[in-house]
Amino acid sequence: MRKRKVFLAKGADQVHEMFDWKDAWEKDNAVWHMDGVNSTLEKHLDKITGKENKAKLFFPLCGKTLDMLHLSKMGHEVVGVEFSELAVRQFFEENSVPCTASSVSSMEGMLYKNDDYRIRIYCGDFFKFGSHLEKDFDGVWDRGALEAIEPKMRKTYIDIMKSILKPGAGYILDTADRPIGIGPPFFISVDEIVEHFGLKSQPEQIDYEIAEPDLQAMGCAGLFFYYFLMP
């Protein structure tokens, strides 16, 4: 399995100083970015696409992930939301994907899209995104997005997800196995996932990746991958 680096803080008091995500992109310090397609996504892709040959898939806080490019080449429609305009521009430029950009006033941001509209990335405040812009997603690949959100904002984040996903949409969630109160990424328990998403049963753990030694030394034992269907 390809290793993923996780951006860690030693204490909650360091959050605002160390975790300016936009600043990390601008300083070429986005250490969480993978240089290939996520192996867990490849292995469990059918869980979010179902039987659809052209599923509509959502990538929250997407950065410039190559997962989006990979799935679009398979014929799927991919939509991301990202705060860093640099990351969005790099996605299209580094992968030689022609795109156009237009203003999205409701987000106070921009929409970048490729020629056939199969790849769309909204650049702006995630909390201003919602069903007024996109909806009826078949699945979501939440790689490190929910865990990056401060705990007090989780309900708002999840309410947005509920508004844009179809009932029965497949959801894969990647979250760090680490102590409570340290982050980001912040720990989120299975019970919280059940409660906030309104699930009738616990999510299925589909994978677990043991963290590299330097991450273990900072309190991260590994990475959980959970799967569930939206109510």
PDB file of C-alpha atoms in Angstrom:
ATOM      1  CA  MET A   1       0.000   0.000   0.000  1.00  0.00           C
ATOM      2  CA  ARG A   2       1.235   3.437  -0.891  1.00  0.00           C
ATOM      3  CA  LYS A   3       2.031   5.404   2.261  1.00  0.00           C
ATOM      4  CA  ARG A   4       0.278   8.651   3.038  1.00  0.00           C
ATOM      5  CA  LYS A   5       1.721  11.386   5.189  1.00  0.00           C
ATOM      6  CA  VAL A   6      -0.593  13.009   7.710  1.00  0.00           C
ATOM      7  CA  PHE A   7      -0.301  16.599   8.857  1.00  0.00           C
ATOM      8  CA  LEU A   8      -0.058  16.431  12.664  1.00  0.00           C
ATOM      9  CA  ALA A   9       0.036  18.885  15.537  1.00  0.00           C
ATOM     10  CA  LYS A  10       1.426  18.011  18.961  1.00  0.00           C
ATOM     11  CA  GLY A  11      -1.242  19.970  20.812  1.00  0.00           C
ATOM     12  CA  ALA A  12      -4.552  21.672  20.208  1.00  0.00           C
ATOM     13  CA  ASP A  13      -3.046  25.062  21.055  1.00  0.00           C
ATOM     14  CA  GLN A  14      -0.955  24.823  17.885  1.00  0.00           C
ATOM     15  CA  VAL A  15      -3.865  24.347  15.515  1.00  0.00           C
ATOM     16  CA  HIS A  16      -4.252  27.861  14.168  1.00  0.00           C
ATOM     17  CA  GLU A  17      -0.516  28.437  13.900  1.00  0.00           C
ATOM     18  CA  MET A  18       0.411  25.172  12.196  1.00  0.00           C
ATOM     19  CA  PHE A  19      -2.628  24.304  10.164  1.00  0.00           C
ATOM     20  CA  ASP A  20      -3.289  27.040   7.721  1.00  0.00           C
ATOM     21  CA  TRP A  21      -4.018  24.672   4.851  1.00  0.00           C
ATOM     22  CA  LYS A  22      -3.902  27.362   2.190  1.00  0.00           C
ATOM     23  CA  ASP A  23      -0.525  28.523   3.457  1.00  0.00           C
ATOM     24  CA  ALA A  24       0.746  24.939   3.311  1.00  0.00           C
ATOM     25  CA  TRP A  25      -0.078  24.716  -0.388  1.00  0.00           C
ATOM     26  CA  GLU A  26       1.583  28.045  -1.104  1.00  0.00           C
ATOM     27  CA  LYS A  27       4.743  26.980   0.726  1.00  0.00           C
ATOM     28  CA  ASP A  28       4.808  23.601  -1.050  1.00  0.00           C
ATOM     29  CA  ASN A  29       4.220  21.890   2.289  1.00  0.00           C
ATOM     30  CA  ALA A  30       1.071  19.915   1.471  1.00  0.00           C
ATOM     31  CA  VAL A  31       2.605  16.731   2.835  1.00  0.00           C
ATOM     32  CA  TRP A  32      -0.747  14.921   2.816  1.00  0.00           C
ATOM     33  CA  HIS A  33      -0.882  14.958  -0.996  1.00  0.00           C
ATOM     34  CA  MET A  34      -0.249  11.566  -2.607  1.00  0.00           C
ATOM     35  CA  ASP A  35       1.681  11.213  -5.846  1.00  0.00           C
ATOM     36  CA  GLY A  36      -0.552   8.425  -7.093  1.00  0.00           C
ATOM     37  CA  VAL A  37      -4.024   6.937  -6.851  1.00  0.00           C
ATOM     38  CA  ASN A  38      -5.058   5.810  -3.378  1.00  0.00           C
ATOM     39  CA  SER A  39      -4.888   2.008  -3.194  1.00  0.00           C
ATOM     40  CA  THR A  40      -7.837   1.717  -0.806  1.00  0.00           C
ATOM     41  CA  LEU A  41      -9.996   3.697  -3.219  1.00  0.00           C
ATOM     42  CA  GLU A  42      -8.965   1.433  -6.087  1.00  0.00           C
ATOM     43  CA  LYS A  43      -9.735  -1.675  -4.047  1.00  0.00           C
ATOM     44  CA  HIS A  44     -13.152  -0.490  -2.875  1.00  0.00           C
ATOM     45  CA  LEU A  45     -14.219   1.754  -5.750  1.00  0.00           C
ATOM     46  CA  ASP A  46     -17.428  -0.170  -6.370  1.00  0.00           C
ATOM     47  CA  LYS A  47     -18.632   0.818  -2.906  1.00  0.00           C
ATOM     48  CA  ILE A  48     -19.082   4.421  -4.019  1.00  0.00           C
ATOM     49  CA  THR A  49     -19.868   3.872  -7.696  1.00  0.00           C
ATOM     50  CA  GLY A  50     -22.269   0.968  -7.205  1.00  0.00           C
ATOM     51  CA  LYS A  51     -23.253  -0.474 -10.552  1.00  0.00           C
ATOM     52  CA  GLU A  52     -23.063   2.913 -12.239  1.00  0.00           C
ATOM     53  CA  ASN A  53     -20.701   3.187 -15.200  1.00  0.00           C
ATOM     54  CA  LYS A  54     -20.945   6.955 -14.923  1.00  0.00           C
ATOM     55  CA  ALA A  55     -21.407   7.734 -11.241  1.00  0.00           C
ATOM     56  CA  LYS A  56     -21.421  11.275  -9.861  1.00  0.00           C
ATOM     57  CA  LEU A  57     -18.772  11.369  -7.128  1.00  0.00           C
ATOM     58  CA  PHE A  58     -17.869  14.001  -4.553  1.00  0.00           C
ATOM     59  CA  PHE A  59     -14.393  14.854  -3.233  1.00  0.00           C
ATOM     60  CA  PRO A  60     -14.550  17.275  -0.258  1.00  0.00           C
ATOM     61  CA  LEU A  61     -11.407  19.350   0.410  1.00  0.00           C
ATOM     62  CA  CYS A  62      -9.907  17.660  -2.631  1.00  0.00           C
ATOM     63  CA  GLY A  63      -6.623  19.517  -3.050  1.00  0.00           C
ATOM     64  CA  LYS A  64      -5.107  18.303  -6.317  1.00  0.00           C
ATOM     65  CA  THR A  65      -5.732  14.614  -5.708  1.00  0.00           C
ATOM     66  CA  LEU A  66      -5.034  12.301  -8.615  1.00  0.00           C
ATOM     67  CA  ASP A  67      -7.972  10.175  -7.494  1.00  0.00           C
ATOM     68  CA  MET A  68     -10.271  12.619  -9.281  1.00  0.00           C
ATOM     69  CA  LEU A  69      -8.350  12.384 -12.543  1.00  0.00           C
ATOM     70  CA  HIS A  70      -8.287   8.586 -12.360  1.00  0.00           C
ATOM     71  CA  LEU A  71     -12.036   8.278 -11.858  1.00  0.00           C
ATOM     72  CA  SER A  72     -12.845  10.826 -14.553  1.00  0.00           C
ATOM     73  CA  LYS A  73     -10.817   8.786 -17.036  1.00  0.00           C
ATOM     74  CA  MET A  74     -12.975   5.797 -16.088  1.00  0.00           C
ATOM     75  CA  GLY A  75     -16.022   7.780 -17.225  1.00  0.00           C
ATOM     76  CA  HIS A  76     -17.255   9.039 -13.878  1.00  0.00           C
ATOM     77  CA  GLU A  77     -18.326  12.611 -13.150  1.00  0.00           C
ATOM     78  CA  VAL A  78     -16.170  14.053 -10.350  1.00  0.00           C
ATOM     79  CA  VAL A  79     -16.796  17.183  -8.310  1.00  0.00           C
ATOM     80  CA  GLY A  80     -14.466  18.613  -5.694  1.00  0.00           C
ATOM     81  CA  VAL A  81     -14.387  21.538  -3.305  1.00  0.00           C
ATOM     82  CA  GLU A  82     -11.075  23.125  -2.319  1.00  0.00           C
ATOM     83  CA  PHE A  83     -10.096  26.343  -0.561  1.00  0.00           C
ATOM     84  CA  SER A  84      -6.657  26.747  -2.137  1.00  0.00           C
ATOM     85  CA  GLU A  85      -6.822  28.202  -5.642  1.00  0.00           C
ATOM     86  CA  LEU A  86      -3.181  27.227  -6.133  1.00  0.00           C
ATOM     87  CA  ALA A  87      -4.009  23.559  -5.558  1.00  0.00           C
ATOM     88  CA  VAL A  88      -6.906  23.726  -8.008  1.00  0.00           C
ATOM     89  CA  ARG A  89      -4.806  25.385 -10.702  1.00  0.00           C
ATOM     90  CA  GLN A  90      -2.015  22.863 -10.182  1.00  0.00           C
ATOM     91  CA  PHE A  91      -4.454  19.984 -10.606  1.00  0.00           C
ATOM     92  CA  PHE A  92      -5.379  21.093 -14.111  1.00  0.00           C
ATOM     93  CA  GLU A  93      -1.927  22.341 -15.125  1.00  0.00           C
ATOM     94  CA  GLU A  94       0.107  19.375 -13.871  1.00  0.00           C
ATOM     95  CA  ASN A  95      -2.243  16.885 -15.513  1.00  0.00           C
ATOM     96  CA  SER A  96      -2.504  18.851 -18.784  1.00  0.00           C
ATOM     97  CA  VAL A  97      -6.276  19.118 -18.475  1.00  0.00           C
ATOM     98  CA  PRO A  98      -7.673  22.216 -20.250  1.00  0.00           C
ATOM     99  CA  CYS A  99     -10.169  24.095 -18.111  1.00  0.00           C
ATOM    100  CA  THR A 100     -12.230  27.241 -17.859  1.00  0.00           C
ATOM    101  CA  ALA A 101     -13.091  29.227 -14.741  1.00  0.00           C
ATOM    102  CA  SER A 102     -16.197  31.176 -13.829  1.00  0.00           C
ATOM    103  CA  SER A 103     -17.302  33.112 -10.780  1.00  0.00           C
ATOM    104  CA  VAL A 104     -19.579  31.511  -8.173  1.00  0.00           C
ATOM    105  CA  SER A 105     -21.019  34.387  -6.196  1.00  0.00           C
ATOM    106  CA  SER A 106     -22.778  32.258  -3.583  1.00  0.00           C
ATOM    107  CA  MET A 107     -19.417  30.781  -2.549  1.00  0.00           C
ATOM    108  CA  GLU A 108     -17.476  33.971  -3.133  1.00  0.00           C
ATOM    109  CA  GLY A 109     -15.224  31.769  -5.225  1.00  0.00           C
ATOM    110  CA  MET A 110     -14.685  30.155  -8.609  1.00  0.00           C
ATOM    111  CA  LEU A 111     -15.723  27.049 -10.506  1.00  0.00           C
ATOM    112  CA  TYR A 112     -12.997  25.341 -12.546  1.00  0.00           C
ATOM    113  CA  LYS A 113     -14.217  22.779 -15.076  1.00  0.00           C
ATOM    114  CA  ASN A 114     -12.740  20.782 -17.921  1.00  0.00           C
ATOM    115  CA  ASP A 115     -14.018  20.844 -21.486  1.00  0.00           C
ATOM    116  CA  ASP A 116     -16.581  18.031 -21.152  1.00  0.00           C
ATOM    117  CA  TYR A 117     -17.713  19.184 -17.691  1.00  0.00           C
ATOM    118  CA  ARG A 118     -16.745  15.781 -16.246  1.00  0.00           C
ATOM    119  CA  ILE A 119     -14.318  17.378 -13.777  1.00  0.00           C
ATOM    120  CA  ARG A 120     -15.525  20.315 -11.700  1.00  0.00           C
ATOM    121  CA  ILE A 121     -13.730  21.863  -8.749  1.00  0.00           C
ATOM    122  CA  TYR A 122     -15.332  24.624  -6.721  1.00  0.00           C
ATOM    123  CA  CYS A 123     -12.709  26.875  -5.192  1.00  0.00           C
ATOM    124  CA  GLY A 124     -13.920  28.668  -2.091  1.00  0.00           C
ATOM    125  CA  ASP A 125     -15.375  28.222   1.380  1.00  0.00           C
ATOM    126  CA  PHE A 126     -16.676  24.670   1.815  1.00  0.00           C
ATOM    127  CA  PHE A 127     -19.303  25.885   4.271  1.00  0.00           C
ATOM    128  CA  LYS A 128     -20.871  27.995   1.512  1.00  0.00           C
ATOM    129  CA  PHE A 129     -21.190  24.962  -0.766  1.00  0.00           C
ATOM    130  CA  GLY A 130     -24.413  22.977  -0.899  1.00  0.00           C
ATOM    131  CA  SER A 131     -27.329  21.616  -2.888  1.00  0.00           C
ATOM    132  CA  HIS A 132     -27.890  25.006  -4.522  1.00  0.00           C
ATOM    133  CA  LEU A 133     -24.722  24.266  -6.521  1.00  0.00           C
ATOM    134  CA  GLU A 134     -24.535  20.470  -6.805  1.00  0.00           C
ATOM    135  CA  LYS A 135     -26.614  17.528  -5.569  1.00  0.00           C
ATOM    136  CA  ASP A 136     -27.621  13.912  -6.240  1.00  0.00           C
ATOM    137  CA  PHE A 137     -24.166  12.439  -5.735  1.00  0.00           C
ATOM    138  CA  ASP A 138     -23.883   8.648  -5.950  1.00  0.00           C
ATOM    139  CA  GLY A 139     -20.866   8.459  -3.673  1.00  0.00           C
ATOM    140  CA  VAL A 140     -18.187  10.344  -1.781  1.00  0.00           C
ATOM    141  CA  TRP A 141     -14.483   9.772  -1.138  1.00  0.00           C
ATOM    142  CA  ASP A 142     -13.822  11.631   2.112  1.00  0.00           C
ATOM    143  CA  ARG A 143     -10.062  11.273   2.388  1.00  0.00           C
ATOM    144  CA  GLY A 144      -9.011  13.285   5.422  1.00  0.00           C
ATOM    145  CA  ALA A 145     -11.631  16.012   4.977  1.00  0.00           C
ATOM    146  CA  LEU A 146     -13.959  15.405   7.921  1.00  0.00           C
ATOM    147  CA  GLU A 147     -11.014  14.857  10.244  1.00  0.00           C
ATOM    148  CA  ALA A 148      -9.545  18.218   9.174  1.00  0.00           C
ATOM    149  CA  ILE A 149     -12.660  20.067  10.330  1.00  0.00           C
ATOM    150  CA  GLU A 150     -12.658  21.431  13.870  1.00  0.00           C
ATOM    151  CA  PRO A 151     -15.034  19.328  16.027  1.00  0.00           C
ATOM    152  CA  LYS A 152     -17.407  22.241  16.639  1.00  0.00           C
ATOM    153  CA  MET A 153     -17.997  22.487  12.867  1.00  0.00           C
ATOM    154  CA  ARG A 154     -18.642  18.783  12.228  1.00  0.00           C
ATOM    155  CA  LYS A 155     -22.423  18.995  12.337  1.00  0.00           C
ATOM    156  CA  THR A 156     -22.464  21.818   9.786  1.00  0.00           C
ATOM    157  CA  TYR A 157     -20.091  19.850   7.530  1.00  0.00           C
ATOM    158  CA  ILE A 158     -22.207  16.709   7.757  1.00  0.00           C
ATOM    159  CA  ASP A 159     -25.442  18.630   7.174  1.00  0.00           C
ATOM    160  CA  ILE A 160     -23.970  19.811   3.868  1.00  0.00           C
ATOM    161  CA  MET A 161     -23.067  16.229   2.966  1.00  0.00           C
ATOM    162  CA  LYS A 162     -26.599  15.073   3.769  1.00  0.00           C
ATOM    163  CA  SER A 163     -28.041  17.751   1.488  1.00  0.00           C
ATOM    164  CA  ILE A 164     -26.008  16.808  -1.587  1.00  0.00           C
ATOM    165  CA  LEU A 165     -25.854  12.997  -1.431  1.00  0.00           C
ATOM    166  CA  LYS A 166     -28.544  10.649  -2.672  1.00  0.00           C
ATOM    167  CA  PRO A 167     -30.183   8.328  -0.134  1.00  0.00           C
ATOM    168  CA  GLY A 168     -28.133   5.139  -0.284  1.00  0.00           C
ATOM    169  CA  ALA A 169     -25.037   6.915  -1.595  1.00  0.00           C
ATOM    170  CA  GLY A 170     -21.803   5.122  -0.743  1.00  0.00           C
ATOM    171  CA  TYR A 171     -19.479   6.937   1.649  1.00  0.00           C
ATOM    172  CA  ILE A 172     -15.832   6.043   2.294  1.00  0.00           C
ATOM    173  CA  LEU A 173     -14.246   7.938   5.166  1.00  0.00           C
ATOM    174  CA  ASP A 174     -10.531   8.033   5.964  1.00  0.00           C
ATOM    175  CA  THR A 175      -9.703   9.142   9.511  1.00  0.00           C
ATOM    176  CA  ALA A 176      -6.660   9.087  11.790  1.00  0.00           C
ATOM    177  CA  ASP A 177      -6.367   6.720  14.758  1.00  0.00           C
ATOM    178  CA  ARG A 178      -5.091   9.102  17.419  1.00  0.00           C
ATOM    179  CA  PRO A 179      -5.909  10.556  20.866  1.00  0.00           C
ATOM    180  CA  ILE A 180      -8.887  12.839  21.414  1.00  0.00           C
ATOM    181  CA  GLY A 181      -8.213  16.580  21.534  1.00  0.00           C
ATOM    182  CA  ILE A 182      -5.152  16.652  19.299  1.00  0.00           C
ATOM    183  CA  GLY A 183      -5.262  17.825  15.734  1.00  0.00           C
ATOM    184  CA  PRO A 184      -5.909  18.411  13.001  1.00  0.00           C
ATOM    185  CA  PRO A 185      -6.465  15.815  11.829  1.00  0.00           C
ATOM    186  CA  PHE A 186      -8.940  15.317  14.673  1.00  0.00           C
ATOM    187  CA  PHE A 187     -10.071  11.956  16.016  1.00  0.00           C
ATOM    188  CA  ILE A 188     -13.697  11.075  15.327  1.00  0.00           C
ATOM    189  CA  SER A 189     -15.191   7.974  16.910  1.00  0.00           C
ATOM    190  CA  VAL A 190     -17.429   5.389  15.275  1.00  0.00           C
ATOM    191  CA  ASP A 191     -20.211   6.413  17.666  1.00  0.00           C
ATOM    192  CA  GLU A 192     -19.916  10.013  16.454  1.00  0.00           C
ATOM    193  CA  ILE A 193     -20.109   8.877  12.837  1.00  0.00           C
ATOM    194  CA  VAL A 194     -23.285   6.930  13.600  1.00  0.00           C
ATOM    195  CA  GLU A 195     -24.833   9.828  15.522  1.00  0.00           C
ATOM    196  CA  HIS A 196     -23.958  12.688  13.171  1.00  0.00           C
ATOM    197  CA  PHE A 197     -24.853  10.849   9.960  1.00  0.00           C
ATOM    198  CA  GLY A 198     -27.974   9.291  11.464  1.00  0.00           C
ATOM    199  CA  LEU A 199     -26.884   5.732  10.671  1.00  0.00           C
ATOM    200  CA  LYS A 200     -28.896   2.739  11.883  1.00  0.00           C
ATOM    201  CA  SER A 201     -25.785   0.597  12.281  1.00  0.00           C
ATOM    202  CA  GLN A 202     -22.053   1.053  12.676  1.00  0.00           C
ATOM    203  CA  PRO A 203     -19.958   1.765   9.582  1.00  0.00           C
ATOM    204  CA  GLU A 204     -17.903  -1.086   8.180  1.00  0.00           C
ATOM    205  CA  GLN A 205     -14.148  -0.843   8.662  1.00  0.00           C
ATOM    206  CA  ILE A 206     -12.794  -1.792   5.250  1.00  0.00           C
ATOM    207  CA  ASP A 207      -9.106  -1.081   5.759  1.00  0.00           C
ATOM    208  CA  TYR A 208      -6.477   0.006   8.266  1.00  0.00           C
ATOM    209  CA  GLU A 209      -3.016   1.327   7.530  1.00  0.00           C
ATOM    210  CA  ILE A 210      -0.342   1.308  10.222  1.00  0.00           C
ATOM    211  CA  ALA A 211       1.332   4.695  10.494  1.00  0.00           C
ATOM    212  CA  GLU A 212       4.992   5.202   9.769  1.00  0.00           C
ATOM    213  CA  PRO A 213       7.285   5.457  12.845  1.00  0.00           C
ATOM    214  CA  ASP A 214       7.525   9.262  12.782  1.00  0.00           C
ATOM    215  CA  LEU A 215       3.751   9.527  12.861  1.00  0.00           C
ATOM    216  CA  GLN A 216       3.461   6.951  15.624  1.00  0.00           C
ATOM    217  CA  ALA A 217       5.854   9.046  17.695  1.00  0.00           C
ATOM    218  CA  MET A 218       3.411  11.953  17.379  1.00  0.00           C
ATOM    219  CA  GLY A 219       0.448   9.923  18.590  1.00  0.00           C
ATOM    220  CA  CYS A 220      -1.002   8.582  15.347  1.00  0.00           C
ATOM    221  CA  ALA A 221      -1.210   4.790  15.388  1.00  0.00           C
ATOM    222  CA  GLY A 222      -2.615   4.503  11.907  1.00  0.00           C
ATOM    223  CA  LEU A 223      -5.444   5.283   9.510  1.00  0.00           C
ATOM    224  CA  PHE A 224      -8.956   3.858   9.564  1.00  0.00           C
ATOM    225  CA  PHE A 225     -11.053   3.512   6.431  1.00  0.00           C
ATOM    226  CA  TYR A 226     -14.800   3.231   7.057  1.00  0.00           C
ATOM    227  CA  TYR A 227     -17.665   2.582   4.669  1.00  0.00           C
ATOM    228  CA  PHE A 228     -21.384   3.171   5.039  1.00  0.00           C
ATOM    229  CA  LEU A 229     -24.480   4.039   3.036  1.00  0.00           C
ATOM    230  CA  MET A 230     -26.254   7.345   3.502  1.00  0.00           C
ATOM    231  CA  PRO A 231     -29.702   6.978   5.098  1.00  0.00           C
TER     232      PRO A 231
END
